[in-house]
Structure formats: C-alpha cells, structure tokens
mmCIF file of C-alpha atoms in Angstrom:
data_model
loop_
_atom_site.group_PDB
_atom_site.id
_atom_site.type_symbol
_atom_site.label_atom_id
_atom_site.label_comp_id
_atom_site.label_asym_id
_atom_site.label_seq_id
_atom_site.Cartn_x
_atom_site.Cartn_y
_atom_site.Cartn_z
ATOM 1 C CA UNK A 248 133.528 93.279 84.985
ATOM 2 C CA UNK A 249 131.685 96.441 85.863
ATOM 3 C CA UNK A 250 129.452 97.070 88.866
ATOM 4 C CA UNK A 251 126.949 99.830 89.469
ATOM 5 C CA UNK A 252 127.083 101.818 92.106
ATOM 6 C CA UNK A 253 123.492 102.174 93.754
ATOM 7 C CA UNK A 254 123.261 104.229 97.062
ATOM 8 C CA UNK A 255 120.153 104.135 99.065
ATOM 9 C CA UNK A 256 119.180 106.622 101.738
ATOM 10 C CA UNK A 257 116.771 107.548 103.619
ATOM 11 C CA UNK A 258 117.424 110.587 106.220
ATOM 12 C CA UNK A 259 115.519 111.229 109.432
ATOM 13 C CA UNK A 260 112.186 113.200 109.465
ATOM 14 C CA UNK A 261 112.707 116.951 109.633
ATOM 15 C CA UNK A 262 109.720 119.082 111.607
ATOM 16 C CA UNK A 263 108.464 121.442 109.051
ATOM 17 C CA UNK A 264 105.889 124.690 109.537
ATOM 18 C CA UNK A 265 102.826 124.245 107.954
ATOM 19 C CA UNK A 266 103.485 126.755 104.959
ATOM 20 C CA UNK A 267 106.433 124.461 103.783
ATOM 21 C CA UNK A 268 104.262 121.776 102.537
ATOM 22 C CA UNK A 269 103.261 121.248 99.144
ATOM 23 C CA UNK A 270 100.021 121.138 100.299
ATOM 24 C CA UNK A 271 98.192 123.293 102.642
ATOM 25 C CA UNK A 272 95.707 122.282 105.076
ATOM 26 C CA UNK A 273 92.575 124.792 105.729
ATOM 27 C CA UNK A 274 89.431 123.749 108.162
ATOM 28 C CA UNK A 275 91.460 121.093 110.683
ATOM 29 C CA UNK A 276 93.426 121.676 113.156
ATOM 30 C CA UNK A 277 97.057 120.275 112.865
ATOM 31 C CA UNK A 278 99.913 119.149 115.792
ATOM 32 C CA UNK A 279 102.860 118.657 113.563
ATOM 33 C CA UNK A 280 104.291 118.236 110.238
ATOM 34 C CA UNK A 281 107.295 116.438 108.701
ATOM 35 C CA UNK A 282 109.228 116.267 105.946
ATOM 36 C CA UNK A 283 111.659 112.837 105.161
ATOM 37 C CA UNK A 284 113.946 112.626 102.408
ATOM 38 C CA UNK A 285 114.015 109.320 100.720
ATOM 39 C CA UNK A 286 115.365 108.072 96.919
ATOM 40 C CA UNK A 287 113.399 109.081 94.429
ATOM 41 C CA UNK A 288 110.578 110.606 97.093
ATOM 42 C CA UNK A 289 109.637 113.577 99.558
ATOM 43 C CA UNK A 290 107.515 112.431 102.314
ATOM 44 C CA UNK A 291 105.746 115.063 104.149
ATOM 45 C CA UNK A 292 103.179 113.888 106.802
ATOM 46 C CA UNK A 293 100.770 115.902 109.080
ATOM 47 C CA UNK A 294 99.259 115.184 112.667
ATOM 48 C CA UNK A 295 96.026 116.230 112.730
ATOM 49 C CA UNK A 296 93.970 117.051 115.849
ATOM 50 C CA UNK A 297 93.304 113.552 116.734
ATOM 51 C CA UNK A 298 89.789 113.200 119.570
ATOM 52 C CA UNK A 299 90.121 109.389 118.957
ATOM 53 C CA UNK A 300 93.629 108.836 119.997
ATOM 54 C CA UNK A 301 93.766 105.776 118.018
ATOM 55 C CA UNK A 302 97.411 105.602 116.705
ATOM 56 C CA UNK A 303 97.428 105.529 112.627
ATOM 57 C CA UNK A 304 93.979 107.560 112.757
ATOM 58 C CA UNK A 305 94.128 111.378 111.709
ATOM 59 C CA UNK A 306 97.228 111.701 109.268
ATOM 60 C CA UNK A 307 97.562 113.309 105.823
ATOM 61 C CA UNK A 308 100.431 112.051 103.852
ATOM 62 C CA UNK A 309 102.130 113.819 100.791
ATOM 63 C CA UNK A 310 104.196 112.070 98.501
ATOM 64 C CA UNK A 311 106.340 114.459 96.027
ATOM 65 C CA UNK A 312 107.969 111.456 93.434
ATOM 66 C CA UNK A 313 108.247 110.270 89.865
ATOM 67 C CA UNK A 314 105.307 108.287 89.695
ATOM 68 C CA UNK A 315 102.405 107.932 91.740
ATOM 69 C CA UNK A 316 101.256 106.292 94.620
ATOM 70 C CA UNK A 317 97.680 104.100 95.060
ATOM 71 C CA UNK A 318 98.434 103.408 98.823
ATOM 72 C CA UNK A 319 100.679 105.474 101.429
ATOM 73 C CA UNK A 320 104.324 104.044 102.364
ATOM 74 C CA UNK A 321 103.595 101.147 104.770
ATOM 75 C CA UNK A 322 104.755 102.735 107.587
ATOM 76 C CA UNK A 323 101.789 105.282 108.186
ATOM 77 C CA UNK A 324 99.826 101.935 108.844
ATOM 78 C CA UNK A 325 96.281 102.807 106.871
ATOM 79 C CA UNK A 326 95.463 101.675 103.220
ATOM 80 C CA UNK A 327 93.260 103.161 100.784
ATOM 81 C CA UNK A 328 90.247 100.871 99.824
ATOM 82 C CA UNK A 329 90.115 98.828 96.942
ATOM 83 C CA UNK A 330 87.108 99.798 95.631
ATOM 84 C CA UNK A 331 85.863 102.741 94.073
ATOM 85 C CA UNK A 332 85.396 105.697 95.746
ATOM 86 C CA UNK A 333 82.930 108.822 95.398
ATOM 87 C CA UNK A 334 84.779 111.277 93.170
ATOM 88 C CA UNK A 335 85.354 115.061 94.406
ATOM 89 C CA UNK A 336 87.299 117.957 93.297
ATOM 90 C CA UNK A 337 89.295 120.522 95.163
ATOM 91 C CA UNK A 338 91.927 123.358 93.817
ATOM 92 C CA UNK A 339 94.086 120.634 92.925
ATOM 93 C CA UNK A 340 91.932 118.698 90.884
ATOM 94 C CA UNK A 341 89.692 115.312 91.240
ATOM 95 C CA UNK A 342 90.253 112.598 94.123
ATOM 96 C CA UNK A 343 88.510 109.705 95.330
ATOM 97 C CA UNK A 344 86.901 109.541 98.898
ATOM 98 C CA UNK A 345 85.524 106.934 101.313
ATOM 99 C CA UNK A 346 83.205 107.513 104.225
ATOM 100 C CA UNK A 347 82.375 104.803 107.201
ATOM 101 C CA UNK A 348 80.398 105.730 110.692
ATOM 102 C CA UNK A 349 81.359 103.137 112.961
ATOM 103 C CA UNK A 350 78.922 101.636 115.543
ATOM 104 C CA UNK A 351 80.006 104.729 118.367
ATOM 105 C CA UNK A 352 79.099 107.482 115.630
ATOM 106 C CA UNK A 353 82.894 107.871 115.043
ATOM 107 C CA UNK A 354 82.780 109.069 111.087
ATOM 108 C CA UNK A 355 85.995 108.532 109.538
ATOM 109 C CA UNK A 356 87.289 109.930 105.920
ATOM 110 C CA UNK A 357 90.093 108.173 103.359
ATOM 111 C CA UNK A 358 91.189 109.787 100.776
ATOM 112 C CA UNK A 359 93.414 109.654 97.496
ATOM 113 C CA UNK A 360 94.481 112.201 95.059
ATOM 114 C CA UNK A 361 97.340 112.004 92.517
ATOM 115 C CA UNK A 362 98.331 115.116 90.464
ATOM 116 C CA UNK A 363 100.826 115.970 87.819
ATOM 117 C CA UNK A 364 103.058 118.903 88.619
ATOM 118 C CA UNK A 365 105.653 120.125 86.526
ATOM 119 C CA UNK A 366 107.781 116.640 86.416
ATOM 120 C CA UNK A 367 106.545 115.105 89.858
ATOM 121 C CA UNK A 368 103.606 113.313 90.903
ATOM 122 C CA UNK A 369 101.944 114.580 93.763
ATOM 123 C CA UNK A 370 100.110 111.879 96.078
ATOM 124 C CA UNK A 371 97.943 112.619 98.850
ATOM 125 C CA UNK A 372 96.522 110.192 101.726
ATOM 126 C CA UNK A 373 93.942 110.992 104.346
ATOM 127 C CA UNK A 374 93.289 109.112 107.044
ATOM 128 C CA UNK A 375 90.784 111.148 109.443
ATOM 129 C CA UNK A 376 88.197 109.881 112.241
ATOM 130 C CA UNK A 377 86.097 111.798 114.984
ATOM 131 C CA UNK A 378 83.822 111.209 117.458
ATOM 132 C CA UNK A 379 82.505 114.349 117.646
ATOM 133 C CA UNK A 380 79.481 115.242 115.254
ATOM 134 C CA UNK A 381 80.030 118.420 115.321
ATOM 135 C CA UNK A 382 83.029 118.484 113.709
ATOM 136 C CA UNK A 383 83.353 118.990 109.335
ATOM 137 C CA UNK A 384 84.923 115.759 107.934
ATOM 138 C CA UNK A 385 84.864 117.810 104.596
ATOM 139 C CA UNK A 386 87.858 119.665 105.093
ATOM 140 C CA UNK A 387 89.658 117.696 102.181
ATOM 141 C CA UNK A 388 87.571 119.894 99.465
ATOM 142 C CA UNK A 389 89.761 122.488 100.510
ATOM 143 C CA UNK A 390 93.159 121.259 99.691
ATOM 144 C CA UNK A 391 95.343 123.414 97.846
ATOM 145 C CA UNK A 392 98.567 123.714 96.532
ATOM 146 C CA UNK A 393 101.406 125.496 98.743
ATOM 147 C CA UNK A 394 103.629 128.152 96.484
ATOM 148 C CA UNK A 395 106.158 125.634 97.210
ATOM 149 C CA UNK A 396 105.735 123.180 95.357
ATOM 150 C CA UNK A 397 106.806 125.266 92.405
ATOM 151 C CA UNK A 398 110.212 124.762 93.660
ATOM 152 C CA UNK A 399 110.026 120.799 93.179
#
C-alpha cells in the first residue's frame, strides 16, 4: 500500500507596493495591495478608492495560476455575470466588461480578462462603483502588464 503525500497551504496575505503586481493600475486611486500565496495560485488584490463604502465594491483581483479563472475566489464576494459582456482591449489584450447605473446614479464596472503568459494564466476581476459622475469608470482600458510578471 502506497499513499500520496498531498500538502495544502495557503499563507497569510502579504502588503505589497503597487509596482510588485503583475498588473499595474493607472487612472484610480488605490489604498492597498496584497499578495497571498496559495497551491497552484498567486492572489494579488487591490483596494481601490472606494466613495461607496459598500464592503466587496471597488476591488481588482489578479490571479497568477495554471489555468484560468471565469469568476474571482469566493472570498472577494462579487461574481462576474453570466452573460456576455461588451468586448474591449487594453495592453494586455481583449476582456469582457459590464456596466449598470443603479437608481442613485451610482455606475458600477465588472470586468474579466484572462491572458496567457509564458506558462501561467493571468486572470483579472474588477469590481468598481461610484457615486460620483465625475469620476472615469474607464480606467480598466489602461491595464498593463508590470515588468514583473516576467519573473512568474
């Protein structure tokens, strides 16, 4: 009789500067990064400024893994829609995006992206929502890669 040996592990979120994610963030302002180390994945998640203080509201999540992801680890607490999005581009290539204005004026912004680096899977989620129409919900055209990511 043989048995396999399988270790799981998942190690506390590490705060990370803004430069050491895979994928940088231009046109919002940002509170805080992390960076969790899980099996087979990299979790990094961003704070963004956040005018609606609803909790699960203004987050971008990137997922550095072997495959990719259609909806972000269950405990950032958003979903991506089921049904098709409009299709954009930005420097990392095409992603899907939904829009909604809510009864207050609050516009809120989801988006996916998956890309193929190297050997890894890259997947994005954004989860954004403001009340103030002033304010570019667009910023997600202007994604890019961080130097960093090389590395993965």
């Amino acid at each position: 009789m043989t048995s396999k040996n399988s270790q799981f592990r998942i190690y506390d979120p590490t705060q990370v500067d803004s430069f050491q994610l895979p994928v940088l963030i231009d046109g919002i302002d940002t509170v805080k990064s992390y960076r969790q180390l899980h099996n087979e994945e990299t979790w990094f998640w961003t704070l963004l400024e956040n005018d609606t203080f609803l909790e699960g509201e203004n987050i971008l999540v990137q997922v550095v893994g072997q495959s990719p992801l259609k909806q972000p680890p269950s405990q950032f607490v958003f979903h991506v829609p089921d049904n098709e999005g409009l299709l954009a581009y930005n420097a990392i290539g095409p992603f899907q995006y939904w829009t909604t204005t809510k009864e207050t004026g609050e516009r809120c912004v989801v988006a996916l992206q998956n890309s193929k680096k190297g050997g890894y899977w890259l997947s994005l989620f954004t989860h954004y929502c403001t009340a103030d129409q002033e304010k570019d919900i667009s910023w997600v055209n202007r994604l890019k890669l961080s130097l960093l990511l090389e590395g993965f």
